[in-house]
CSV table of C-alpha atoms in Angstrom, one decimal:
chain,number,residue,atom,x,y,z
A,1,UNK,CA,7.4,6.2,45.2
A,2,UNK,CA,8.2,9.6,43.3
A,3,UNK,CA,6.9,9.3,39.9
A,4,UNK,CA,9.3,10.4,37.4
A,5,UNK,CA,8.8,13.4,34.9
A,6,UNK,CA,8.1,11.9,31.0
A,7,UNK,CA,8.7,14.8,28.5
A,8,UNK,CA,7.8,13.2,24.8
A,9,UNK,CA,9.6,14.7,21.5
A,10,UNK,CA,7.7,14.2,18.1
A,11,UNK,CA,9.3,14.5,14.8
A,12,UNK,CA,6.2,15.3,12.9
A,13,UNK,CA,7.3,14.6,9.5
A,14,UNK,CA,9.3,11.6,10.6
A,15,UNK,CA,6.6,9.9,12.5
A,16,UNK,CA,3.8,10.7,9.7
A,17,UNK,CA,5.3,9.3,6.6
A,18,UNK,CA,7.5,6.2,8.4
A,19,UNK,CA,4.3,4.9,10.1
A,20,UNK,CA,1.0,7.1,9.8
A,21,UNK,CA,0.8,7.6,6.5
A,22,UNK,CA,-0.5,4.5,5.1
A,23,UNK,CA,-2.7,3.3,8.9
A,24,UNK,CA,-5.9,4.7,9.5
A,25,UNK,CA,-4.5,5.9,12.5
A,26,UNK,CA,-3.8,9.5,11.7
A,27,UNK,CA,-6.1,11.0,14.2
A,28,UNK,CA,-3.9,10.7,17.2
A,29,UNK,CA,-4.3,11.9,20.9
A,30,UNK,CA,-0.7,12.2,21.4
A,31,UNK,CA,-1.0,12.6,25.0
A,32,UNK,CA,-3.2,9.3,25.4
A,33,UNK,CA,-0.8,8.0,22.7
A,34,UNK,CA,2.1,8.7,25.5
A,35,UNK,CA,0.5,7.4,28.7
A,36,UNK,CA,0.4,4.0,27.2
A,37,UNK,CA,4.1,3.8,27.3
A,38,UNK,CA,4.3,5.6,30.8
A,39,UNK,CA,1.3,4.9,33.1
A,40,UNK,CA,3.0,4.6,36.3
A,41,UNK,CA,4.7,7.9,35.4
A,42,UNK,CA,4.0,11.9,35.3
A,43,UNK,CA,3.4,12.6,31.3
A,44,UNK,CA,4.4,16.1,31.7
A,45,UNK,CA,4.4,17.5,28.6
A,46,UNK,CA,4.5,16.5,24.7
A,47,UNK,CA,6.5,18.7,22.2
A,48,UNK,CA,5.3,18.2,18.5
A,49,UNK,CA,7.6,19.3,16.1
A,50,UNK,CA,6.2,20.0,12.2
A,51,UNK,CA,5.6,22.7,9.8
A,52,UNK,CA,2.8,23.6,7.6
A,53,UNK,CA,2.7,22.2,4.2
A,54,UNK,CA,1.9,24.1,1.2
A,55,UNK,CA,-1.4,23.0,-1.2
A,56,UNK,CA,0.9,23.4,-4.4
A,57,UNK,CA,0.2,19.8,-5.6
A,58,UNK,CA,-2.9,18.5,-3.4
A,59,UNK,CA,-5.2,21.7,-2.0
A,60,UNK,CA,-6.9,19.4,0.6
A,61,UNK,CA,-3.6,18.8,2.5
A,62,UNK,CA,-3.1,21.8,4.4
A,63,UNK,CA,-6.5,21.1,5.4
A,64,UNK,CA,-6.5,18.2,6.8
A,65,UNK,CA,-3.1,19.1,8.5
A,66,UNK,CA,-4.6,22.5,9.9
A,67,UNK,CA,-7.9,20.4,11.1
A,68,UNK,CA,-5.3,18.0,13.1
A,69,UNK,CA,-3.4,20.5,14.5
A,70,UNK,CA,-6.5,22.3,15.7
A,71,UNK,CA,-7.6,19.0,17.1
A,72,UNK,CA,-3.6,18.7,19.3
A,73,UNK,CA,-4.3,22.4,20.2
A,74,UNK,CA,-7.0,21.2,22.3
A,75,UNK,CA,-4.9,19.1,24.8
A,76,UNK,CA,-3.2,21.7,27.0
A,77,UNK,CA,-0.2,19.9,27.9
A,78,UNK,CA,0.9,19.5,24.0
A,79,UNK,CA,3.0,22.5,22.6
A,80,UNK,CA,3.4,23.0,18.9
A,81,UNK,CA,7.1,24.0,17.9
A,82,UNK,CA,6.6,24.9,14.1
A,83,UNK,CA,9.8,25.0,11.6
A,84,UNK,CA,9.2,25.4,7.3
A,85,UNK,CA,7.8,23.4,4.7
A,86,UNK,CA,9.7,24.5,1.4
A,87,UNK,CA,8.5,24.2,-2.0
A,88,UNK,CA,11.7,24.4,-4.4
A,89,UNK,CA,12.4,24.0,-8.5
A,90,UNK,CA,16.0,22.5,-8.5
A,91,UNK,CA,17.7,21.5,-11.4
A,92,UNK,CA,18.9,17.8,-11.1
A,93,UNK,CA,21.9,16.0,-13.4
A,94,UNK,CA,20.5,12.9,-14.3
A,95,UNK,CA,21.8,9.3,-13.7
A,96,UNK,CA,21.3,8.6,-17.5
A,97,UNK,CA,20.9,10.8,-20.5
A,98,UNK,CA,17.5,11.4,-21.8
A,99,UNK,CA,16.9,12.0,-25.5
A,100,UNK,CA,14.6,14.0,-27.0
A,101,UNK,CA,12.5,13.1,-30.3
A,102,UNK,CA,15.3,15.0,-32.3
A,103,UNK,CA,17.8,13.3,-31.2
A,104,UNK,CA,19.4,15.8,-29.2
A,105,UNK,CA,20.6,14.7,-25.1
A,106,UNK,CA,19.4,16.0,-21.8
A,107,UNK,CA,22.0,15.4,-19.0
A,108,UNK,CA,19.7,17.5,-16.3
A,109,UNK,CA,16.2,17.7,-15.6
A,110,UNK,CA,14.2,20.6,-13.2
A,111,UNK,CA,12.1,19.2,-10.6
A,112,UNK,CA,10.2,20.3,-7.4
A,113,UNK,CA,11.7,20.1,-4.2
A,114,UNK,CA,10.1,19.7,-1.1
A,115,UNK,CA,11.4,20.2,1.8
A,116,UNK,CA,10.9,20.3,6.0
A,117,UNK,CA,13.2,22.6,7.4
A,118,UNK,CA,14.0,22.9,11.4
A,119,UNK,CA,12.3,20.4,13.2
A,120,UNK,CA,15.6,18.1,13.9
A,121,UNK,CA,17.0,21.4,14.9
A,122,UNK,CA,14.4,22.8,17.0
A,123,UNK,CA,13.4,18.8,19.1
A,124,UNK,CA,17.8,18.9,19.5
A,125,UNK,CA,17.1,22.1,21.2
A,126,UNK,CA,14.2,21.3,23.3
A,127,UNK,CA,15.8,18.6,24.6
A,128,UNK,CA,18.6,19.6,25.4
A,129,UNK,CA,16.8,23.0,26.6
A,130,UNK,CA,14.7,21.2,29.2
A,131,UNK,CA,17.8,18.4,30.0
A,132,UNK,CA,19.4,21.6,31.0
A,133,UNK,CA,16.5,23.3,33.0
A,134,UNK,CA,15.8,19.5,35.1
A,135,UNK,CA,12.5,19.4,33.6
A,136,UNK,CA,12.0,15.8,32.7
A,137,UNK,CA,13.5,12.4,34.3
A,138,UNK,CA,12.6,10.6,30.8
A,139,UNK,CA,12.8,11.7,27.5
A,140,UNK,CA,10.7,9.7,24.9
A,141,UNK,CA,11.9,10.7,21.7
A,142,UNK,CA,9.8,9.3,18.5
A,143,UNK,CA,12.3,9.9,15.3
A,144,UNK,CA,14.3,8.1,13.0
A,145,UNK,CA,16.8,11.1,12.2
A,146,UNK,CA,20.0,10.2,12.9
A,147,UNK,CA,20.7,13.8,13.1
A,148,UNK,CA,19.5,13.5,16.6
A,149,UNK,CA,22.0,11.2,17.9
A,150,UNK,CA,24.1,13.9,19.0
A,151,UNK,CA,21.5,15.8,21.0
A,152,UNK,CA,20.4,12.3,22.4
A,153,UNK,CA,24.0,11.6,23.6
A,154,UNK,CA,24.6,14.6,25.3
A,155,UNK,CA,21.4,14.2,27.1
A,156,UNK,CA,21.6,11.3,28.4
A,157,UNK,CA,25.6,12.3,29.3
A,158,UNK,CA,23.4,14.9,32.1
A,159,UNK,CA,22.3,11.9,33.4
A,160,UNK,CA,18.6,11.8,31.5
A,161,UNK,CA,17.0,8.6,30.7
A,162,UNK,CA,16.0,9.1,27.0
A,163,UNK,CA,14.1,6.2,25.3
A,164,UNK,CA,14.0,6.3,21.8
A,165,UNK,CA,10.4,5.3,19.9
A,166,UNK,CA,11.3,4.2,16.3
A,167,UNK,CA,8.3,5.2,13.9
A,168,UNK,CA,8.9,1.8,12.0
A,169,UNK,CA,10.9,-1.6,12.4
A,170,UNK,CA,14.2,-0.4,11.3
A,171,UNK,CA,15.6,2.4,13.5
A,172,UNK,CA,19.1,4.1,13.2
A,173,UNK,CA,21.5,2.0,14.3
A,174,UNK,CA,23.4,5.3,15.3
A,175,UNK,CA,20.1,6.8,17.6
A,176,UNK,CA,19.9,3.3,19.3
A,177,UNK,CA,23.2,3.3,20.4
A,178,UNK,CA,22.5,6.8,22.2
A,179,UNK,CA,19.8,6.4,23.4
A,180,UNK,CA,18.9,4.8,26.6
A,181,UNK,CA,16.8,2.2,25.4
A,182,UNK,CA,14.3,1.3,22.4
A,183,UNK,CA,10.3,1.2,22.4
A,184,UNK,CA,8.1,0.3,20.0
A,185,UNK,CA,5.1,1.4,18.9
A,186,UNK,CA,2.4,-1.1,18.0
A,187,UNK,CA,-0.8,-0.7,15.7
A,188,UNK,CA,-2.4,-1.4,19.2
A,189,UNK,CA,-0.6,1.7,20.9
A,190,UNK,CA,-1.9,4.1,17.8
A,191,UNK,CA,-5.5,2.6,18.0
A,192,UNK,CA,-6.3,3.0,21.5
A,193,UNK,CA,-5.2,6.6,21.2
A,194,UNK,CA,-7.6,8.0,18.3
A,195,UNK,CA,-9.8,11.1,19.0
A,196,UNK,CA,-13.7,11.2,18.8
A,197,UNK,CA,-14.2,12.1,15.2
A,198,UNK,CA,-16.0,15.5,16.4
A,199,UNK,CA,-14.0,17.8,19.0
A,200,UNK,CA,-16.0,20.4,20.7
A,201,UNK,CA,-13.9,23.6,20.5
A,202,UNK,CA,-13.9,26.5,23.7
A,203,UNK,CA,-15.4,28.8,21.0
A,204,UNK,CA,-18.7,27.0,20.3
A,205,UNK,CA,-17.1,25.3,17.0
A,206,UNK,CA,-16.2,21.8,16.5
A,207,UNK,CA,-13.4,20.3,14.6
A,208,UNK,CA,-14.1,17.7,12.8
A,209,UNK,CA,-12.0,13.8,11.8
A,210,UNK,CA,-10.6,14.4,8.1
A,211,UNK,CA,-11.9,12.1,5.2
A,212,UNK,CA,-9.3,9.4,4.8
A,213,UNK,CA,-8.1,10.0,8.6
């Protein structure tokens, strides 16, 4: 029997502050990660869509992203598609009046932005890219951005299977109505797929599990 072709999608962001964030499950294999949901398949290729954050309010977290993305950059079937991580002051109207000690009223307030910019754009793209180019059978999506429903739909329209893995428990009601079908991601499924805390690099060098990871 022909095994089919399994293409996986990440939404970075999406994925990390829905369900890594908190677990001390951050150190993830994504391609071992993958072959738990498809082991009777052909895990082609995994697509990990993020950008790299800025040190403006915690120095140590470019850091710890860089070492992770060093540590992906080691499993040659996982490409890194990279959009931008904005760090904006925007001025705000508040929802109620503040007022200061003399008495006077603020009706606005600056504050720092921060945003990810591109990834829903550039995994829309992809997949539609390689539904396109017949390089996958089964798209495995992991996103909660209902932004992606379109891309989705169209997808499986070319006649793709595209299975949609929610990050939490409450998934777009919009993405599962698109998609093929639903699967989700257990604790279990995250820590079977951790990498050894050291990772020998081709260079001699070793990259190492961050503190907190």
């Amino acid at each position: 029997m022909t095994k089919r072709r399994v293409i996986a999608y990440v939404d970075g962001f999406n994925f990390y502050y829905r369900r890594l964030r908190n677990k001390p499950y951050r150190w993830l294999d994504l391609y071992t990660f993958f072959t738990q949901f498809f082991p009777n398949d052909q895990l082609v290729q995994v697509r990990y869509f993020t950008a790299r954050v800025g040190g403006k309010f915690d120095a140590s977290k470019p850091l710890r992203q860089q070492a992770y993305l060093r540590a992906l950059q080691t499993l040659p079937q996982v490409d890194l598609i990279e959009g931008q991580f904005l760090t904006t002051e925007v001025k705000y109207r508040l929802a109620e009046p503040l007022f200061a000690a003399d008495g006077t009223q603020r009706e606005s307030a600056k504050v720092w932005k921060q945003d990810e910019k591109g990834s829903d754009v550039n995994l829309g793209s992809y997949l539609l890219n390689d539904a396109w180019e017949d390089r996958y059978d089964v798209a495995a999506v992991v996103t909660n951005d209902s932004d992606l429903a379109v891309p989705i739909q169209m997808a499986v329209k070319r006649g793709k299977t595209v299975l949609l893995l929610h990050p939490d428990g409450n998934p777009s009601r919009s993405l599962e109505r698109s998609a093929t079908g639903v699967l989700h991601i257990h604790d279990s499924h995250l820590k079977h797929a951790q990498f050894p805390d050291v990772i020998p690099l081709p260079n001699g060098k070793v990259v190492r599990k961050p503190v907190g990871f």
